[in-house]
Short mmCIF file of C-alpha atoms and ligand atoms in Angstrom, two decimals:
data_model
loop_
_atom_site.label_atom_id
_atom_site.label_comp_id
_atom_site.label_asym_id
_atom_site.label_seq_id
_atom_site.Cartn_x
_atom_site.Cartn_y
_atom_site.Cartn_z
CA MET A 1473 54.79 126.78 136.67
CA ILE A 1474 55.90 123.52 138.19
CA LYS A 1475 58.74 125.79 139.63
CA ASP A 1476 56.17 128.16 141.03
CA ASN A 1477 54.49 125.36 142.59
CA LEU A 1478 57.74 123.92 144.08
CA THR A 1479 58.87 127.39 145.61
CA GLN A 1480 55.17 127.87 147.36
CA VAL A 1481 55.41 124.15 148.79
CA ASN A 1482 58.98 124.33 149.78
CA SER A 1483 58.20 127.55 151.56
CA THR A 1484 55.54 125.44 153.79
CA ILE A 1485 58.01 122.79 154.74
CA ALA A 1486 58.96 122.68 158.04
CA GLU A 1487 62.73 122.12 159.31
CA GLY A 1488 63.84 118.69 159.45
CA VAL A 1489 61.03 117.28 156.91
CA ARG A 1490 62.06 116.49 153.41
CA LEU A 1491 59.91 116.79 150.19
CA ILE A 1492 59.44 114.19 148.06
CA ALA A 1493 58.17 115.54 144.84
CA VAL A 1494 55.50 112.89 143.38
CA SER A 1495 55.90 112.60 139.81
CA LYS A 1496 54.15 109.51 138.59
CA THR A 1497 52.06 109.59 135.79
CA LYS A 1498 54.27 112.99 134.63
CA PRO A 1499 56.28 113.29 131.80
CA VAL A 1500 60.27 113.28 131.98
CA GLU A 1501 59.99 116.81 130.86
CA ASP A 1502 58.07 118.26 134.25
CA LEU A 1503 61.04 115.90 136.30
CA GLN A 1504 63.73 117.85 134.37
CA GLU A 1505 61.73 121.38 134.99
CA ALA A 1506 61.69 120.36 138.98
CA TYR A 1507 65.07 119.01 138.81
CA GLU A 1508 66.38 122.48 137.65
CA ALA A 1509 64.28 124.31 140.05
CA GLY A 1510 66.65 122.54 142.57
CA GLN A 1511 64.66 119.32 143.61
CA ARG A 1512 66.40 116.41 143.78
CA LEU A 1513 64.08 113.89 145.29
CA PHE A 1514 61.23 112.16 143.29
CA GLY A 1515 58.64 109.42 144.07
CA GLU A 1516 57.27 106.84 141.93
CA ASN A 1517 54.74 103.94 142.04
CA LYS A 1518 55.54 101.92 139.39
CA ALA A 1519 58.56 100.22 138.70
CA LEU A 1520 59.03 100.37 135.10
CA GLU A 1521 57.78 104.10 135.01
CA MET A 1522 60.78 104.77 137.64
CA ARG A 1523 63.36 102.46 135.40
CA ASP A 1524 62.73 104.92 132.23
CA LYS A 1525 62.81 108.13 134.11
CA HIS A 1526 65.94 107.25 136.12
CA GLN A 1527 67.76 106.37 133.04
CA VAL A 1528 67.43 109.32 131.04
CA LEU A 1529 67.40 111.98 134.01
CA PRO A 1530 70.42 113.02 136.07
CA LYS A 1531 72.38 110.44 137.99
CA ASP A 1532 72.04 113.01 141.59
CA ILE A 1533 68.04 111.99 141.84
CA GLU A 1534 67.13 110.43 144.69
CA TRP A 1535 64.71 108.10 143.70
CA HIS A 1536 61.70 106.84 146.65
CA PHE A 1537 59.56 103.78 145.79
CA ILE A 1538 56.06 104.81 147.28
CA GLY A 1539 53.93 102.63 145.44
CA HIS A 1540 52.63 99.24 146.15
CA LEU A 1541 55.34 96.80 144.74
CA GLN A 1542 55.07 93.27 142.94
CA THR A 1543 58.10 91.34 143.57
CA ASN A 1544 58.77 90.66 140.01
CA LYS A 1545 59.36 93.97 139.45
CA ILE A 1546 61.86 94.71 142.10
CA LYS A 1547 64.75 94.04 140.00
CA TYR A 1548 63.69 97.26 137.81
CA ILE A 1549 64.64 99.42 140.50
CA ALA A 1550 66.95 97.59 142.92
CA GLU A 1551 70.21 98.78 141.70
CA TYR A 1552 69.57 102.96 142.56
CA VAL A 1553 66.03 102.92 144.65
CA SER A 1554 66.80 105.32 147.71
CA LEU A 1555 63.69 104.09 149.82
CA ILE A 1556 61.41 101.95 149.27
CA HIS A 1557 57.94 102.87 151.36
CA SER A 1558 55.65 100.40 150.90
CA ILE A 1559 57.22 97.18 152.20
CA ASP A 1560 53.85 95.37 153.92
CA SER A 1561 54.78 91.60 154.28
CA LEU A 1562 58.37 89.52 154.97
CA ASN A 1563 57.69 87.89 151.55
CA LEU A 1564 58.02 91.74 149.97
CA LEU A 1565 60.89 92.12 152.24
CA GLN A 1566 62.98 89.01 151.38
CA ALA A 1567 62.58 89.80 147.42
CA VAL A 1568 64.11 93.36 148.08
CA ASN A 1569 66.87 91.56 149.99
CA LYS A 1570 67.56 89.23 147.02
CA GLU A 1571 67.62 91.95 144.60
CA ALA A 1572 69.73 93.64 146.96
CA ILE A 1573 72.42 91.59 147.00
CA LYS A 1574 72.58 90.97 143.34
CA HIS A 1575 73.84 94.66 143.05
CA ASN A 1576 75.92 94.48 146.41
CA ARG A 1577 73.87 96.63 148.39
CA VAL A 1578 71.81 97.43 151.31
CA ILE A 1579 68.35 99.03 150.20
CA ASP A 1580 66.79 101.11 152.95
CA CYS A 1581 62.92 100.46 153.54
CA LEU A 1582 59.85 101.92 155.34
CA LEU A 1583 57.29 99.38 156.95
CA GLN A 1584 53.90 100.40 155.47
CA PHE A 1585 51.19 100.50 158.07
CA HIS A 1586 47.44 100.56 157.40
CA VAL A 1587 46.15 103.52 159.40
CA ALA A 1588 43.35 104.86 157.34
CA THR A 1589 39.70 103.43 157.71
CA GLU A 1590 39.32 102.80 154.07
CA GLU A 1591 39.96 98.87 153.50
CA THR A 1592 41.48 99.41 150.25
CA LYS A 1593 44.81 100.86 151.57
CA PHE A 1594 47.48 98.43 151.50
CA GLY A 1595 49.55 98.13 154.82
CA LEU A 1596 50.43 96.35 158.04
CA ASP A 1597 48.68 96.55 161.24
CA MET A 1598 50.91 96.43 164.44
CA ALA A 1599 50.40 92.62 165.27
CA GLU A 1600 51.72 91.90 161.74
CA ALA A 1601 54.60 94.05 161.82
CA LYS A 1602 55.91 92.31 165.02
CA ALA A 1603 55.58 89.04 163.97
CA LEU A 1604 57.45 90.10 160.48
CA LEU A 1605 60.09 91.79 162.68
CA ASP A 1606 60.04 88.23 165.21
CA SER A 1607 60.53 86.28 162.28
CA PRO A 1608 63.68 84.16 161.89
CA GLU A 1609 63.66 84.59 158.45
CA TYR A 1610 64.04 88.73 158.87
CA ALA A 1611 66.80 87.66 160.99
CA GLN A 1612 68.54 86.40 157.85
CA LEU A 1613 68.23 89.64 155.87
CA HIS A 1614 71.46 91.78 155.44
CA ASN A 1615 70.97 93.51 152.59
CA VAL A 1616 67.55 95.72 153.58
CA ARG A 1617 67.58 98.24 156.55
CA ILE A 1618 64.32 99.24 158.13
CA VAL A 1619 64.76 103.12 158.44
CA GLY A 1620 60.87 103.84 159.77
CA VAL A 1621 57.39 103.57 158.66
CA MET A 1622 55.05 105.23 156.12
CA GLY A 1623 51.24 105.65 156.14
CA MET A 1624 48.28 107.38 154.24
CA ALA A 1625 45.48 109.04 156.02
CA THR A 1626 41.76 108.58 154.99
CA ASN A 1627 40.58 110.40 151.90
CA THR A 1628 38.07 112.59 153.99
CA PRO A 1629 37.71 116.27 154.61
CA ASN A 1630 37.69 115.08 158.26
CA ARG A 1631 40.79 117.01 159.25
CA ASP A 1632 40.30 115.50 163.03
CA LEU A 1633 40.64 111.77 161.43
CA ILE A 1634 43.30 112.61 159.34
CA ARG A 1635 45.14 113.99 162.13
CA SER A 1636 44.19 111.11 164.38
CA GLU A 1637 45.45 108.64 161.86
CA PHE A 1638 48.88 110.21 161.40
CA ARG A 1639 48.95 110.22 165.56
CA THR A 1640 48.56 106.39 165.39
CA LEU A 1641 51.22 105.93 163.04
CA LYS A 1642 53.64 108.12 164.86
CA SER A 1643 52.82 106.27 168.16
CA TYR A 1644 53.71 103.11 165.84
CA ALA A 1645 56.90 104.40 164.95
CA GLN A 1646 57.83 105.26 168.96
CA GLU A 1647 56.75 102.05 169.49
CA LEU A 1648 59.20 100.04 167.24
CA ALA A 1649 61.90 102.82 167.92
CA SER A 1650 61.97 102.28 171.48
CA THR A 1651 61.87 98.06 171.16
CA TYR A 1652 62.72 96.38 168.16
CA PHE A 1653 65.07 99.51 166.58
CA GLN A 1654 66.76 100.30 170.10
CA GLY A 1655 70.46 101.13 169.33
CA HIS A 1656 69.45 102.09 165.74
CA PRO A 1657 69.45 105.63 165.35
CA GLU A 1658 68.58 104.94 161.45
CA PHE A 1659 65.25 104.19 162.40
CA LYS A 1660 63.49 107.51 162.41
CA GLU A 1661 61.39 108.29 158.97
CA ILE A 1662 57.92 108.63 159.20
CA SER A 1663 56.96 108.93 155.87
CA MET A 1664 53.51 110.73 156.03
CA GLY A 1665 51.10 113.85 153.99
CA MET A 1666 50.18 114.24 150.75
CA SER A 1667 49.17 117.79 148.54
CA GLY A 1668 45.57 117.72 150.83
CA ASP A 1669 47.24 116.46 154.39
CA TYR A 1670 50.67 117.22 154.76
CA GLN A 1671 50.64 120.45 157.11
CA ILE A 1672 48.74 118.00 159.47
CA ALA A 1673 51.22 115.12 158.91
CA MET A 1674 54.22 117.81 159.83
CA GLU A 1675 52.55 118.59 162.94
CA GLU A 1676 52.08 115.24 163.88
CA GLY A 1677 56.06 114.46 163.08
CA SER A 1678 56.18 113.50 159.87
CA THR A 1679 59.87 113.55 158.49
CA LEU A 1680 58.65 112.78 154.72
CA VAL A 1681 56.08 114.26 153.15
CA ARG A 1682 55.09 112.70 149.69
CA VAL A 1683 53.37 115.62 147.35
CA GLY A 1684 52.26 115.62 143.92
CA SER A 1685 49.67 117.43 142.61
CA ALA A 1686 50.24 120.38 144.60
CA ILE A 1687 53.54 120.61 142.86
CA PHE A 1688 52.74 119.09 139.06
CA GLY A 1689 49.00 119.84 138.86
CA ALA A 1690 46.60 117.05 138.91
CA ARG A 1691 46.96 113.57 137.67
CA ASN A 1692 45.47 112.47 134.21
CA TYR A 1693 45.06 108.40 134.88
CA ASN A 1694 43.84 107.68 131.23
CA ILE A 1695 47.31 108.12 130.46
CA PRO A 1696 48.66 104.65 129.91
CA VAL A 1697 51.35 103.94 132.00
CA ASN A 1698 54.29 100.94 131.58
CA ASP A 1699 52.84 98.80 134.33
C1 PLP B 1494 50.20 109.46 144.30
C2 PLP B 1494 50.61 109.57 145.68
C3 PLP B 1494 50.93 110.46 146.58
C4 PLP B 1494 51.01 112.20 146.16
O1 PLP B 1494 49.54 112.40 146.07
P1 PLP B 1494 48.79 114.10 145.83
O2 PLP B 1494 47.64 113.92 146.12
O3 PLP B 1494 49.02 114.22 144.11
O4 PLP B 1494 49.96 114.89 146.58
C5 PLP B 1494 52.07 110.57 148.12
N1 PLP B 1494 51.94 109.07 148.34
C6 PLP B 1494 51.38 108.01 147.69
C7 PLP B 1494 51.63 106.64 148.20
C8 PLP B 1494 50.99 108.26 146.37
O5 PLP B 1494 50.73 106.95 145.70
#
């Protein structure tokens, strides 16, 4: 069933967009099934869960961290994570830089913006992002590289609202690309879109869609996870 779902979802992915299979809460067997169907890009939102899955699954998987990241958990993912989508403070970026140094690598990161109307969602606003990028501390960070932005739309049936929030995120990406990241072609990723709204996200310029339940089925949050 995962294989069929993956085939179906893949048939809807626009050119130039990469599909992240969001496997949080799902057992390793489910990821293995997606892997055997050709999927190499997975998203997790808990550091210990990602570590446990990384340990047992094939090493050519690209791991994306998409959840709220606690500074004391970065050490569980720093060695191998391909992209951290959820940078929402200078403090977190500094902590990621520190762990990256230990592994002698540069970790790619996205700035997470708050574009939804819900107050619970994490993320920066434009003024906070600019303050971060203008800070002398940021200029000292050589083991992190910001390659784009991430955001989540409001959880709503209102498609127009979702579209306008994705447009806002895209406009932030464009503004940053033409100011702080001029001459940095690697700053090009726009991570937006989930199972319920990735079609709209792609129409509005997403380059990375994070799709969970449409591939793996509904999640059961009663299953305890490691952190
Ligand atoms: C869980 C999650 C997703 C995937 O959600 P689905 O609706 O299952 O596709 C995408 N992005 C983030 C940040 C998530 O936490």
